[in-house]
Amino acid sequence: MLPQRDVIHTANEVASHDLLSGGRVLFGAGIGWNREEMRNHGTGPRTRGKLFDEQLTAPKTRWTEDEAEFDGTYVRA
């Protein structure tokens, strides 16, 4: 559930696993459906799709650029 995690922490974890596995990591992410869980993590059901899109773009930027910076509506990394 990507909207319930810190995006930079997740990006670093995935990159570490990818390095340790010799490039064999397949990264999959879910958006979630449980409104109570969303509330507990500060995610709104109406904005979770846009948040999720940004949370997928930010790690890609971090993985592909030497000095990565991402400034979206919901995510700043």
Coordinates of C-alpha atoms in Angstrom, one line a residue:
M1 CA 0.0 0.0 0.0
L2 CA 2.2 2.8 -1.3
P3 CA 0.0 5.7 0.0
Q4 CA 0.5 4.3 3.5
R5 CA 4.3 4.4 3.4
D6 CA 7.0 7.1 3.2
V7 CA 7.9 7.3 -0.5
I8 CA 11.7 8.0 0.0
H9 CA 12.1 5.2 2.5
T10 CA 10.3 2.8 0.1
A11 CA 12.5 3.9 -2.8
N12 CA 15.6 3.4 -0.9
E13 CA 14.5 -0.1 0.3
V14 CA 13.6 -1.2 -3.2
A15 CA 16.9 0.1 -4.6
S16 CA 18.8 -1.8 -1.9
H17 CA 17.0 -5.0 -2.6
D18 CA 17.6 -4.5 -6.3
L19 CA 21.3 -4.0 -5.7
L20 CA 21.6 -7.0 -3.4
S21 CA 19.7 -9.3 -5.8
G22 CA 21.7 -8.4 -8.8
G23 CA 18.8 -6.5 -10.5
R24 CA 16.1 -9.1 -10.0
V25 CA 13.6 -6.9 -8.1
L26 CA 10.1 -6.5 -9.5
F27 CA 8.4 -3.7 -7.7
G28 CA 4.6 -3.8 -7.3
A29 CA 2.5 -1.4 -5.4
G30 CA -1.2 -1.2 -4.4
I31 CA -3.4 1.8 -3.8
G32 CA -5.6 0.3 -1.0
W33 CA -9.4 0.3 -0.5
N34 CA -10.0 0.4 3.2
R35 CA -11.2 3.9 4.2
E36 CA -10.4 3.4 7.9
E37 CA -6.8 2.5 7.0
M38 CA -6.6 5.5 4.7
R39 CA -7.8 7.9 7.4
N40 CA -5.2 6.4 9.9
H41 CA -2.4 7.2 7.4
G42 CA -3.7 10.6 6.4
T43 CA -4.8 9.6 2.9
G44 CA -8.2 10.7 1.5
P45 CA -10.2 8.3 -0.7
R46 CA -10.7 11.0 -3.3
T47 CA -7.1 12.0 -3.5
R48 CA -5.4 8.6 -3.2
G49 CA -5.2 8.1 -7.0
K50 CA -3.3 11.3 -7.6
L51 CA -1.1 10.7 -4.5
F52 CA -0.4 7.2 -5.7
D53 CA 0.7 8.5 -9.2
E54 CA 3.1 10.9 -7.6
Q55 CA 4.4 8.2 -5.2
L56 CA 5.3 6.1 -8.3
T57 CA 6.9 9.0 -10.1
A58 CA 9.1 10.2 -7.2
P59 CA 11.0 6.9 -6.8
K60 CA 11.5 6.6 -10.5
T61 CA 13.1 10.0 -10.5
R62 CA 15.3 9.1 -7.5
W63 CA 16.4 5.9 -9.2
T64 CA 17.3 7.4 -12.6
E65 CA 18.8 10.8 -11.8
D66 CA 22.0 11.6 -10.0
E67 CA 20.6 14.5 -8.1
A68 CA 16.9 13.7 -8.0
E69 CA 14.3 16.2 -7.0
F70 CA 10.5 15.8 -7.2
D71 CA 8.0 18.5 -6.4
G72 CA 4.4 17.4 -6.8
T73 CA 1.1 18.4 -5.3
Y74 CA 1.3 15.7 -2.6
V75 CA 4.9 14.5 -2.7
R76 CA 8.1 16.5 -2.3
A77 CA 11.3 14.5 -2.5

